[in-house]
PDB file of C-alpha atoms in Angstrom:
ATOM      1  CA  MET W   1       7.767  21.501   0.056  1.00 63.00           C
ATOM      2  CA  ARG W   2       9.949  21.308  -3.031  1.00 75.00           C
ATOM      3  CA  GLN W   3       8.275  20.410  -6.314  1.00 79.00           C
ATOM      4  CA  VAL W   4      10.021  18.781  -9.255  1.00 80.00           C
ATOM      5  CA  PRO W   5       8.355  18.898 -12.675  1.00 82.00           C
ATOM      6  CA  GLY W   6       8.103  15.564 -14.424  1.00 85.00           C
ATOM      7  CA  ARG W   7       6.580  13.826 -17.395  1.00 88.00           C
ATOM      8  CA  LEU W   8       3.694  11.408 -16.890  1.00 90.00           C
ATOM      9  CA  GLN W   9       4.407   8.269 -18.901  1.00 92.00           C
ATOM     10  CA  GLU W  10       1.766   5.849 -17.697  1.00 92.00           C
ATOM     11  CA  ARG W  11      -0.879   5.434 -15.012  1.00 91.00           C
ATOM     12  CA  GLN W  12      -2.258   2.275 -13.487  1.00 90.00           C
ATOM     13  CA  GLN W  13      -5.171   1.690 -11.167  1.00 86.00           C
ATOM     14  CA  VAL W  14      -4.468  -0.745  -8.327  1.00 81.00           C
ATOM     15  CA  PRO W  15      -6.764  -1.736  -5.452  1.00 76.00           C
ATOM     16  CA  GLY W  16      -7.437   1.445  -3.474  1.00 72.00           C
ATOM     17  CA  ALA W  17      -5.023   3.758  -5.310  1.00 79.00           C
ATOM     18  CA  TRP W  18      -3.497   4.988  -8.549  1.00 85.00           C
ATOM     19  CA  LEU W  19       0.157   4.534  -9.514  1.00 89.00           C
ATOM     20  CA  TYR W  20       1.753   7.005 -11.906  1.00 90.00           C
ATOM     21  CA  LYS W  21       4.926   6.244 -13.836  1.00 93.00           C
ATOM     22  CA  VAL W  22       6.733   9.572 -14.044  1.00 91.00           C
ATOM     23  CA  ALA W  23      10.046  10.673 -15.491  1.00 92.00           C
ATOM     24  CA  VAL W  24      11.838  13.499 -13.716  1.00 90.00           C
ATOM     25  CA  PRO W  25      14.937  15.324 -14.949  1.00 90.00           C
ATOM     26  CA  ALA W  26      18.244  14.175 -13.505  1.00 91.00           C
ATOM     27  CA  TRP W  27      21.921  14.049 -14.387  1.00 91.00           C
ATOM     28  CA  GLN W  28      24.123  11.041 -15.046  1.00 91.00           C
ATOM     29  CA  ASN W  29      27.796  10.365 -15.569  1.00 94.00           C
ATOM     30  CA  THR W  30      28.876   8.952 -18.902  1.00 92.00           C
ATOM     31  CA  PRO W  31      31.597   6.295 -19.275  1.00 93.00           C
ATOM     32  CA  SER W  32      33.975   9.048 -20.407  1.00 95.00           C
ATOM     33  CA  GLY W  33      33.402  11.002 -17.170  1.00 93.00           C
ATOM     34  CA  ALA W  34      31.182  13.716 -18.632  1.00 94.00           C
ATOM     35  CA  VAL W  35      27.857  14.717 -17.081  1.00 95.00           C
ATOM     36  CA  GLU W  36      24.730  14.659 -19.225  1.00 94.00           C
ATOM     37  CA  PRO W  37      21.000  15.201 -18.687  1.00 92.00           C
ATOM     38  CA  ALA W  38      18.869  12.087 -18.237  1.00 92.00           C
ATOM     39  CA  TRP W  39      15.417  11.013 -17.108  1.00 91.00           C
ATOM     40  CA  TYR W  40      14.882   9.200 -13.823  1.00 91.00           C
ATOM     41  CA  VAL W  41      11.771   7.011 -14.148  1.00 92.00           C
ATOM     42  CA  VAL W  42       9.838   5.894 -11.070  1.00 91.00           C
ATOM     43  CA  TRP W  43       6.346   4.716 -10.063  1.00 91.00           C
ATOM     44  CA  VAL W  44       4.670   6.943  -7.453  1.00 88.00           C
ATOM     45  CA  GLN W  45       1.284   6.912  -5.768  1.00 86.00           C
ATOM     46  CA  ALA W  46      -1.252   9.567  -6.679  1.00 80.00           C
ATOM     47  CA  PRO W  47      -2.337  11.914  -5.227  1.00 77.00           C
ATOM     48  CA  ALA W  48       0.084  11.447  -2.295  1.00 79.00           C
ATOM     49  CA  HIS W  49       3.270  12.019  -4.333  1.00 82.00           C
ATOM     50  CA  VAL W  50       2.193  13.806  -7.500  1.00 82.00           C
ATOM     51  CA  LYS W  51      -0.272  16.500  -8.451  1.00 81.00           C
ATOM     52  CA  ARG W  52      -1.980  17.384 -11.682  1.00 80.00           C
ATOM     53  CA  VAL W  53      -0.517  20.192 -13.782  1.00 81.00           C
ATOM     54  CA  GLU W  54      -3.240  22.737 -14.460  1.00 81.00           C
ATOM     55  CA  GLY W  55      -4.130  22.943 -18.150  1.00 85.00           C
ATOM     56  CA  ALA W  56      -2.187  19.814 -19.134  1.00 83.00           C
ATOM     57  CA  SER W  57      -4.020  17.152 -21.127  1.00 84.00           C
ATOM     58  CA  TYR W  58      -3.556  13.542 -20.068  1.00 83.00           C
ATOM     59  CA  ASP W  59      -5.769  12.057 -22.792  1.00 86.00           C
ATOM     60  CA  ASP W  60      -2.816  10.392 -24.569  1.00 90.00           C
ATOM     61  CA  VAL W  61      -1.279   8.849 -21.432  1.00 90.00           C
ATOM     62  CA  PRO W  62      -1.544   5.035 -21.445  1.00 91.00           C
ATOM     63  CA  THR W  63      -3.954   4.114 -18.644  1.00 90.00           C
ATOM     64  CA  THR W  64      -4.613   0.672 -17.184  1.00 88.00           C
ATOM     65  CA  TYR W  65      -7.815   0.319 -15.206  1.00 85.00           C
ATOM     66  CA  LEU W  66      -8.331  -2.276 -12.517  1.00 80.00           C
ATOM     67  CA  THR W  67     -10.495  -5.038 -13.899  1.00 76.00           C
ATOM     68  CA  PRO W  68     -12.952  -6.579 -11.483  1.00 71.00           C
ATOM     69  CA  PRO W  69     -12.625 -10.318 -10.989  1.00 66.00           C
ATOM     70  CA  SER W  70     -14.746 -12.475 -13.254  1.00 72.00           C
ATOM     71  CA  ARG W  71     -17.906 -14.062 -11.939  1.00 74.00           C
ATOM     72  CA  ALA W  72     -16.174 -17.450 -11.821  1.00 76.00           C
ATOM     73  CA  VAL W  73     -13.382 -16.023  -9.647  1.00 66.00           C
ATOM     74  CA  ARG W  74     -15.913 -14.332  -7.340  1.00 68.00           C
ATOM     75  CA  ASP W  75     -17.866 -17.601  -7.053  1.00 73.00           C
ATOM     76  CA  VAL W  76     -14.739 -19.557  -6.096  1.00 72.00           C
ATOM     77  CA  LEU W  77     -13.218 -16.983  -3.735  1.00 68.00           C
ATOM     78  CA  GLY W  78     -16.450 -15.760  -2.212  1.00 70.00           C
ATOM     79  CA  PRO W  79     -17.016 -12.245  -0.859  1.00 68.00           C
ATOM     80  CA  ARG W  80     -14.022 -10.039  -0.041  1.00 68.00           C
ATOM     81  CA  ARG W  81     -13.041  -9.506   3.534  1.00 71.00           C
ATOM     82  CA  PRO W  82     -13.808  -6.012   4.823  1.00 74.00           C
ATOM     83  CA  THR W  83     -10.714  -3.800   4.833  1.00 81.00           C
ATOM     84  CA  GLY W  84      -9.077  -2.676   8.037  1.00 86.00           C
ATOM     85  CA  TRP W  85      -8.431  -4.168  11.459  1.00 89.00           C
ATOM     86  CA  VAL W  86     -10.124  -3.981  14.854  1.00 92.00           C
ATOM     87  CA  LEU W  87      -8.602  -4.119  18.322  1.00 91.00           C
ATOM     88  CA  GLN W  88     -10.131  -6.228  21.051  1.00 90.00           C
ATOM     89  CA  GLN W  89      -9.040  -4.331  24.167  1.00 85.00           C
ATOM     90  CA  LEU W  90      -8.114  -6.544  27.086  1.00 80.00           C
ATOM     91  CA  ASP W  91      -8.531  -3.781  29.680  1.00 72.00           C
ATOM     92  CA  ALA W  92      -9.670  -0.164  29.882  1.00 66.00           C
ATOM     93  CA  SER W  93      -6.140   1.246  29.491  1.00 63.00           C
ATOM     94  CA  GLY W  94      -6.566   1.793  25.744  1.00 61.00           C
ATOM     95  CA  PHE W  95      -4.461   0.515  22.861  1.00 59.00           C
ATOM     96  CA  ASP W  96      -1.654  -0.932  25.034  1.00 72.00           C
ATOM     97  CA  ARG W  97      -3.132  -4.398  25.611  1.00 83.00           C
ATOM     98  CA  GLY W  98      -5.302  -6.314  23.209  1.00 89.00           C
ATOM     99  CA  VAL W  99      -5.721  -8.584  20.211  1.00 92.00           C
ATOM    100  CA  LEU W 100      -5.854  -7.342  16.621  1.00 92.00           C
ATOM    101  CA  HIS W 101      -8.493  -9.020  14.450  1.00 92.00           C
ATOM    102  CA  ALA W 102      -9.853  -8.762  10.920  1.00 89.00           C
ATOM    103  CA  PRO W 103     -13.261  -7.007  11.042  1.00 88.00           C
ATOM    104  CA  ASP W 104     -15.116 -10.197  10.099  1.00 87.00           C
ATOM    105  CA  CYS W 105     -13.381 -12.399  12.703  1.00 89.00           C
ATOM    106  CA  ASP W 106     -15.740 -14.254  15.053  1.00 89.00           C
ATOM    107  CA  GLU W 107     -13.625 -13.052  17.986  1.00 90.00           C
ATOM    108  CA  ALA W 108     -13.647  -9.369  16.935  1.00 89.00           C
ATOM    109  CA  PRO W 109     -15.680  -7.102  19.224  1.00 89.00           C
ATOM    110  CA  GLU W 110     -18.898  -5.625  17.816  1.00 87.00           C
ATOM    111  CA  GLY W 111     -18.763  -1.900  17.032  1.00 83.00           C
ATOM    112  CA  ALA W 112     -14.998  -1.620  17.531  1.00 84.00           C
ATOM    113  CA  LEU W 113     -13.130   1.223  15.861  1.00 85.00           C
ATOM    114  CA  LEU W 114     -11.898   0.214  12.389  1.00 88.00           C
ATOM    115  CA  LEU W 115      -8.129   0.781  12.134  1.00 90.00           C
ATOM    116  CA  LYS W 116      -6.368   1.478   8.852  1.00 88.00           C
ATOM    117  CA  LEU W 117      -3.237  -0.529   8.089  1.00 86.00           C
ATOM    118  CA  GLU W 118      -0.708   2.020   9.397  1.00 86.00           C
ATOM    119  CA  ARG W 119      -2.544   2.447  12.712  1.00 89.00           C
ATOM    120  CA  ALA W 120      -2.952  -1.336  13.021  1.00 89.00           C
ATOM    121  CA  LEU W 121       0.792  -1.837  12.493  1.00 88.00           C
ATOM    122  CA  ASP W 122       1.594   0.837  15.095  1.00 89.00           C
ATOM    123  CA  THR W 123      -0.768  -0.881  17.516  1.00 89.00           C
ATOM    124  CA  ALA W 124       0.652  -4.345  16.753  1.00 89.00           C
ATOM    125  CA  GLU W 125       4.151  -3.177  17.697  1.00 89.00           C
ATOM    126  CA  LYS W 126       3.073  -2.519  21.295  1.00 88.00           C
ATOM    127  CA  VAL W 127       4.322  -5.118  23.777  1.00 86.00           C
ATOM    128  CA  GLY W 128       0.866  -5.980  25.122  1.00 87.00           C
ATOM    129  CA  VAL W 129      -0.807  -6.494  21.741  1.00 91.00           C
ATOM    130  CA  ARG W 130      -0.917  -9.800  19.893  1.00 91.00           C
ATOM    131  CA  LEU W 131      -2.282 -10.783  16.483  1.00 91.00           C
ATOM    132  CA  CYS W 132      -5.209 -13.174  16.092  1.00 90.00           C
ATOM    133  CA  SER W 133      -4.245 -16.395  14.352  1.00 86.00           C
ATOM    134  CA  LEU W 134      -7.861 -17.536  13.826  1.00 87.00           C
ATOM    135  CA  CYS W 135      -8.778 -14.838  11.283  1.00 84.00           C
ATOM    136  CA  GLY W 136      -5.392 -14.527   9.608  1.00 79.00           C
ATOM    137  CA  ALA W 137      -4.366 -11.213  11.184  1.00 85.00           C
ATOM    138  CA  ALA W 138      -1.090 -12.809  12.306  1.00 83.00           C
ATOM    139  CA  GLN W 139      -0.355 -14.246   8.859  1.00 81.00           C
ATOM    140  CA  GLU W 140      -1.164 -10.976   7.076  1.00 83.00           C
ATOM    141  CA  LEU W 141       0.421  -8.437   9.427  1.00 84.00           C
ATOM    142  CA  GLU W 142       3.501 -10.325  10.658  1.00 82.00           C
ATOM    143  CA  PRO W 143       5.417 -10.009   7.337  1.00 75.00           C
ATOM    144  CA  LEU W 144       4.782  -6.264   7.374  1.00 78.00           C
ATOM    145  CA  LEU W 145       6.137  -5.990  10.916  1.00 79.00           C
ATOM    146  CA  SER W 146       9.214  -8.172  10.519  1.00 68.00           C
ATOM    147  CA  GLY W 147      10.010  -7.677   6.849  1.00 58.00           C
ATOM    148  CA  PHE W 148       9.380  -9.832   3.821  1.00 48.00           C
ATOM    149  CA  ASP W 149      12.905 -11.309   3.740  1.00 47.00           C
ATOM    150  CA  ARG W 150      12.067 -13.697   6.533  1.00 42.00           C
ATOM    151  CA  GLY W 151      11.613 -17.183   5.173  1.00 43.00           C
ATOM    152  CA  PHE W 152      13.665 -16.561   2.021  1.00 43.00           C
ATOM    153  CA  ASP W 153      17.094 -16.732   3.651  1.00 45.00           C
ATOM    154  CA  PRO W 154      18.130 -20.373   4.185  1.00 48.00           C
ATOM    155  CA  ASP W 155      19.965 -19.372   7.395  1.00 51.00           C
ATOM    156  CA  ASN W 156      16.758 -18.128   9.077  1.00 46.00           C
TER     157      ASN W 156
END
């Protein structure tokens, strides 16, 4: 695996992960046609896409921590839904026929294997699997399966 050194400019905690704003060396063309060094700046997820440089100090890097919702927000919204998805299998053949539910759905089977998002999306793409509309699985997963552009184009 090729590694490219970069400069950490900022880090931000988001639900379930950390995002790091890094600048990596690149080259760019000038209006006069010359080539000059430049920085390419991009947000990446840690630790999946970046690793710590041994001995480097990150004390001066601007860091934004995720702030928990206020009590008023928690009171209005109620408890968070458990993360993940569960498959209600319609026969003993495995993951080929079934219904995907949120873990707290009334229709979800007790003790079912909790699927992470990527596995749930892979399962949802199978012909014999449908998404539960009672618990919101259909509303939450469908945009991820068909793309977020749907509904924004007036021709669709």
